[in-house]
Amino acid sequence: MLKLTHLFILVLSSSLYAAPSTELTLSLNPSIVKVHTANKQGNHGVGSGVVIAKDYVVTNCHVVADAQGIHVTKFGVSYPPFALLADWRHDLCILKFKYLDLQPITLGDNEQLAYEEEVFSKSYGGNTVKPHTSLGAVKG
């Protein structure tokens, strides 16, 4: 499962020494989805996910925890998953879909990451309509 943890880090980040170009960040947007949840009390939540392969999205388990209903949206289309694989210890969940017609992200090589190397992530924060970009550095 450690490889899956590294995979998620790489999916949401890329090793760059400066702020990423607009062209690069925009090219990733088709692979970033908004994850919607509803629980039995009627509360709704929103998070982010990344298309990692045909019919597969990775997200954080805390996003889908206690959800009675889950779906992801992209370009105004809603996709309900039919299976969930969870690694609660690493807070990673993989959602499986039957017909997820979205572009998978190109994965990087975690062996190339170095401590304090600058990275960026793409995600939906709050009620945003499109993914936003955050800058950071590799830690731990």
PDB file of C-alpha atoms in Angstrom:
ATOM      1  CA  MET A   1       0.000   0.000   0.000  1.00  0.00           C
ATOM      2  CA  LEU A   2       3.050   2.241   0.331  1.00  0.00           C
ATOM      3  CA  LYS A   3       3.235   2.341  -3.468  1.00  0.00           C
ATOM      4  CA  LEU A   4      -0.382   3.542  -3.550  1.00  0.00           C
ATOM      5  CA  THR A   5       0.520   6.313  -1.095  1.00  0.00           C
ATOM      6  CA  HIS A   6       3.371   7.410  -3.345  1.00  0.00           C
ATOM      7  CA  LEU A   7       1.051   7.142  -6.334  1.00  0.00           C
ATOM      8  CA  PHE A   8      -1.436   9.548  -4.780  1.00  0.00           C
ATOM      9  CA  ILE A   9       1.318  12.010  -3.920  1.00  0.00           C
ATOM     10  CA  LEU A  10       2.522  11.891  -7.505  1.00  0.00           C
ATOM     11  CA  VAL A  11      -0.949  12.139  -8.941  1.00  0.00           C
ATOM     12  CA  LEU A  12      -1.625  15.344  -7.091  1.00  0.00           C
ATOM     13  CA  SER A  13       1.855  16.765  -7.505  1.00  0.00           C
ATOM     14  CA  SER A  14       4.638  17.179  -9.988  1.00  0.00           C
ATOM     15  CA  SER A  15       8.279  17.911  -9.312  1.00  0.00           C
ATOM     16  CA  LEU A  16       9.072  21.393 -10.525  1.00  0.00           C
ATOM     17  CA  TYR A  17      11.574  23.986  -9.341  1.00  0.00           C
ATOM     18  CA  ALA A  18       9.277  26.940  -9.989  1.00  0.00           C
ATOM     19  CA  ALA A  19       5.580  27.625 -10.176  1.00  0.00           C
ATOM     20  CA  PRO A  20       4.013  25.377 -12.814  1.00  0.00           C
ATOM     21  CA  SER A  21       3.132  26.851 -16.169  1.00  0.00           C
ATOM     22  CA  THR A  22      -0.473  27.678 -16.919  1.00  0.00           C
ATOM     23  CA  GLU A  23      -0.305  25.231 -19.818  1.00  0.00           C
ATOM     24  CA  LEU A  24       0.754  22.387 -17.510  1.00  0.00           C
ATOM     25  CA  THR A  25      -1.849  23.069 -14.834  1.00  0.00           C
ATOM     26  CA  LEU A  26      -4.633  23.388 -17.408  1.00  0.00           C
ATOM     27  CA  SER A  27      -3.578  20.111 -19.034  1.00  0.00           C
ATOM     28  CA  LEU A  28      -4.222  18.305 -15.734  1.00  0.00           C
ATOM     29  CA  ASN A  29      -7.750  19.666 -15.225  1.00  0.00           C
ATOM     30  CA  PRO A  30      -9.529  16.959 -17.302  1.00  0.00           C
ATOM     31  CA  SER A  31      -8.186  14.310 -14.890  1.00  0.00           C
ATOM     32  CA  ILE A  32      -9.290  16.069 -11.679  1.00  0.00           C
ATOM     33  CA  VAL A  33     -12.871  15.334 -10.581  1.00  0.00           C
ATOM     34  CA  LYS A  34     -15.146  16.658  -7.871  1.00  0.00           C
ATOM     35  CA  VAL A  35     -16.298  13.968  -5.420  1.00  0.00           C
ATOM     36  CA  HIS A  36     -19.790  14.462  -3.940  1.00  0.00           C
ATOM     37  CA  THR A  37     -21.085  12.591  -0.906  1.00  0.00           C
ATOM     38  CA  ALA A  38     -24.284  12.384   1.106  1.00  0.00           C
ATOM     39  CA  ASN A  39     -24.723  10.734   4.499  1.00  0.00           C
ATOM     40  CA  LYS A  40     -27.788   9.256   6.184  1.00  0.00           C
ATOM     41  CA  GLN A  41     -28.439  12.524   8.067  1.00  0.00           C
ATOM     42  CA  GLY A  42     -28.829  14.310   4.727  1.00  0.00           C
ATOM     43  CA  ASN A  43     -25.547  16.209   4.951  1.00  0.00           C
ATOM     44  CA  HIS A  44     -23.524  16.681   1.778  1.00  0.00           C
ATOM     45  CA  GLY A  45     -19.771  16.870   1.314  1.00  0.00           C
ATOM     46  CA  VAL A  46     -17.375  17.682  -1.500  1.00  0.00           C
ATOM     47  CA  GLY A  47     -13.807  16.595  -2.150  1.00  0.00           C
ATOM     48  CA  SER A  48     -11.379  15.962  -4.981  1.00  0.00           C
ATOM     49  CA  GLY A  49     -10.320  12.897  -6.898  1.00  0.00           C
ATOM     50  CA  VAL A  50      -7.944  12.005  -9.697  1.00  0.00           C
ATOM     51  CA  VAL A  51      -8.635   9.705 -12.639  1.00  0.00           C
ATOM     52  CA  ILE A  52      -5.709   7.256 -12.413  1.00  0.00           C
ATOM     53  CA  ALA A  53      -6.821   4.706 -15.040  1.00  0.00           C
ATOM     54  CA  LYS A  54      -9.848   3.896 -17.165  1.00  0.00           C
ATOM     55  CA  ASP A  55     -12.802   3.605 -14.756  1.00  0.00           C
ATOM     56  CA  TYR A  56     -10.715   4.334 -11.607  1.00  0.00           C
ATOM     57  CA  VAL A  57     -10.525   7.441  -9.404  1.00  0.00           C
ATOM     58  CA  VAL A  58      -8.367   7.851  -6.300  1.00  0.00           C
ATOM     59  CA  THR A  59      -9.512  10.139  -3.473  1.00  0.00           C
ATOM     60  CA  ASN A  60      -8.965  10.486   0.261  1.00  0.00           C
ATOM     61  CA  CYS A  61     -10.978   8.085   2.419  1.00  0.00           C
ATOM     62  CA  HIS A  62     -11.985  10.892   4.779  1.00  0.00           C
ATOM     63  CA  VAL A  63     -13.899  12.395   1.828  1.00  0.00           C
ATOM     64  CA  VAL A  64     -16.106   9.306   1.418  1.00  0.00           C
ATOM     65  CA  ALA A  65     -16.200   8.136   5.061  1.00  0.00           C
ATOM     66  CA  ASP A  66     -19.743   7.434   6.310  1.00  0.00           C
ATOM     67  CA  ALA A  67     -21.215   8.293   2.909  1.00  0.00           C
ATOM     68  CA  GLN A  68     -24.488   6.673   1.900  1.00  0.00           C
ATOM     69  CA  GLY A  69     -24.149   8.068  -1.600  1.00  0.00           C
ATOM     70  CA  ILE A  70     -21.083   8.930  -3.677  1.00  0.00           C
ATOM     71  CA  HIS A  71     -20.695  10.301  -7.184  1.00  0.00           C
ATOM     72  CA  VAL A  72     -18.073  12.254  -9.077  1.00  0.00           C
ATOM     73  CA  THR A  73     -18.736  15.035 -11.546  1.00  0.00           C
ATOM     74  CA  LYS A  74     -16.825  16.429 -14.473  1.00  0.00           C
ATOM     75  CA  PHE A  75     -18.022  18.711 -17.266  1.00  0.00           C
ATOM     76  CA  GLY A  76     -21.562  18.621 -15.815  1.00  0.00           C
ATOM     77  CA  VAL A  77     -21.810  14.816 -15.989  1.00  0.00           C
ATOM     78  CA  SER A  78     -22.327  12.694 -12.861  1.00  0.00           C
ATOM     79  CA  TYR A  79     -20.701   9.257 -12.470  1.00  0.00           C
ATOM     80  CA  PRO A  80     -21.688   6.894  -9.614  1.00  0.00           C
ATOM     81  CA  PRO A  81     -19.065   4.328  -8.565  1.00  0.00           C
ATOM     82  CA  PHE A  82     -20.061   0.711  -8.049  1.00  0.00           C
ATOM     83  CA  ALA A  83     -17.114  -0.336  -5.844  1.00  0.00           C
ATOM     84  CA  LEU A  84     -14.704   1.168  -3.335  1.00  0.00           C
ATOM     85  CA  LEU A  85     -11.289  -0.129  -2.255  1.00  0.00           C
ATOM     86  CA  ALA A  86     -10.085   1.518   0.951  1.00  0.00           C
ATOM     87  CA  ASP A  87      -6.741   1.866   2.703  1.00  0.00           C
ATOM     88  CA  TRP A  88      -7.904   3.742   5.802  1.00  0.00           C
ATOM     89  CA  ARG A  89      -4.434   3.768   7.356  1.00  0.00           C
ATOM     90  CA  HIS A  90      -3.076   5.872   4.487  1.00  0.00           C
ATOM     91  CA  ASP A  91      -6.400   7.703   3.874  1.00  0.00           C
ATOM     92  CA  LEU A  92      -6.579   6.491   0.254  1.00  0.00           C
ATOM     93  CA  CYS A  93      -9.677   5.161  -1.459  1.00  0.00           C
ATOM     94  CA  ILE A  94     -10.068   3.966  -5.032  1.00  0.00           C
ATOM     95  CA  LEU A  95     -13.497   4.277  -6.623  1.00  0.00           C
ATOM     96  CA  LYS A  96     -14.367   1.930  -9.511  1.00  0.00           C
ATOM     97  CA  PHE A  97     -16.798   2.960 -12.246  1.00  0.00           C
ATOM     98  CA  LYS A  98     -18.425   1.151 -15.147  1.00  0.00           C
ATOM     99  CA  TYR A  99     -18.335   3.923 -17.737  1.00  0.00           C
ATOM    100  CA  LEU A 100     -16.004   6.702 -16.664  1.00  0.00           C
ATOM    101  CA  ASP A 101     -15.160   8.366 -19.953  1.00  0.00           C
ATOM    102  CA  LEU A 102     -12.475  10.689 -18.581  1.00  0.00           C
ATOM    103  CA  GLN A 103      -8.772  11.190 -19.268  1.00  0.00           C
ATOM    104  CA  PRO A 104      -6.451   9.384 -16.816  1.00  0.00           C
ATOM    105  CA  ILE A 105      -3.557  11.422 -15.511  1.00  0.00           C
ATOM    106  CA  THR A 106       0.004  10.568 -16.526  1.00  0.00           C
ATOM    107  CA  LEU A 107       1.762   9.291 -13.423  1.00  0.00           C
ATOM    108  CA  GLY A 108       5.279  10.296 -12.441  1.00  0.00           C
ATOM    109  CA  ASP A 109       8.097   8.413 -10.743  1.00  0.00           C
ATOM    110  CA  ASN A 110       8.204   8.790  -6.958  1.00  0.00           C
ATOM    111  CA  GLU A 111      11.893   7.795  -6.973  1.00  0.00           C
ATOM    112  CA  GLN A 112      12.604  11.194  -8.546  1.00  0.00           C
ATOM    113  CA  LEU A 113      11.111  13.181  -5.640  1.00  0.00           C
ATOM    114  CA  ALA A 114      13.506  14.747  -3.147  1.00  0.00           C
ATOM    115  CA  TYR A 115      13.004  16.270   0.302  1.00  0.00           C
ATOM    116  CA  GLU A 116      12.072  19.974   0.095  1.00  0.00           C
ATOM    117  CA  GLU A 117      11.490  19.721  -3.657  1.00  0.00           C
ATOM    118  CA  GLU A 118       8.787  22.113  -4.813  1.00  0.00           C
ATOM    119  CA  VAL A 119       5.547  20.475  -5.951  1.00  0.00           C
ATOM    120  CA  PHE A 120       2.011  21.548  -6.739  1.00  0.00           C
ATOM    121  CA  SER A 121      -1.412  19.998  -6.314  1.00  0.00           C
ATOM    122  CA  LYS A 122      -4.746  20.404  -8.084  1.00  0.00           C
ATOM    123  CA  SER A 123      -8.017  20.117  -6.179  1.00  0.00           C
ATOM    124  CA  TYR A 124     -11.524  21.400  -5.734  1.00  0.00           C
ATOM    125  CA  GLY A 125     -11.697  23.570  -2.636  1.00  0.00           C
ATOM    126  CA  GLY A 126     -15.077  24.322  -1.129  1.00  0.00           C
ATOM    127  CA  ASN A 127     -17.593  25.210  -3.796  1.00  0.00           C
ATOM    128  CA  THR A 128     -15.168  25.975  -6.622  1.00  0.00           C
ATOM    129  CA  VAL A 129     -16.308  25.306 -10.178  1.00  0.00           C
ATOM    130  CA  LYS A 130     -12.869  24.348 -11.484  1.00  0.00           C
ATOM    131  CA  PRO A 131      -9.794  22.868  -9.790  1.00  0.00           C
ATOM    132  CA  HIS A 132      -7.354  25.275  -8.201  1.00  0.00           C
ATOM    133  CA  THR A 133      -3.587  24.923  -7.892  1.00  0.00           C
ATOM    134  CA  SER A 134      -1.650  24.948  -4.603  1.00  0.00           C
ATOM    135  CA  LEU A 135       2.125  25.093  -4.219  1.00  0.00           C
ATOM    136  CA  GLY A 136       4.140  23.201  -1.615  1.00  0.00           C
ATOM    137  CA  ALA A 137       7.224  21.103  -0.926  1.00  0.00           C
ATOM    138  CA  VAL A 138       7.924  17.408  -0.340  1.00  0.00           C
ATOM    139  CA  LYS A 139       8.143  16.652   3.406  1.00  0.00           C
ATOM    140  CA  GLY A 140       8.722  13.586   5.551  1.00  0.00           C
TER     141      GLY A 140
END
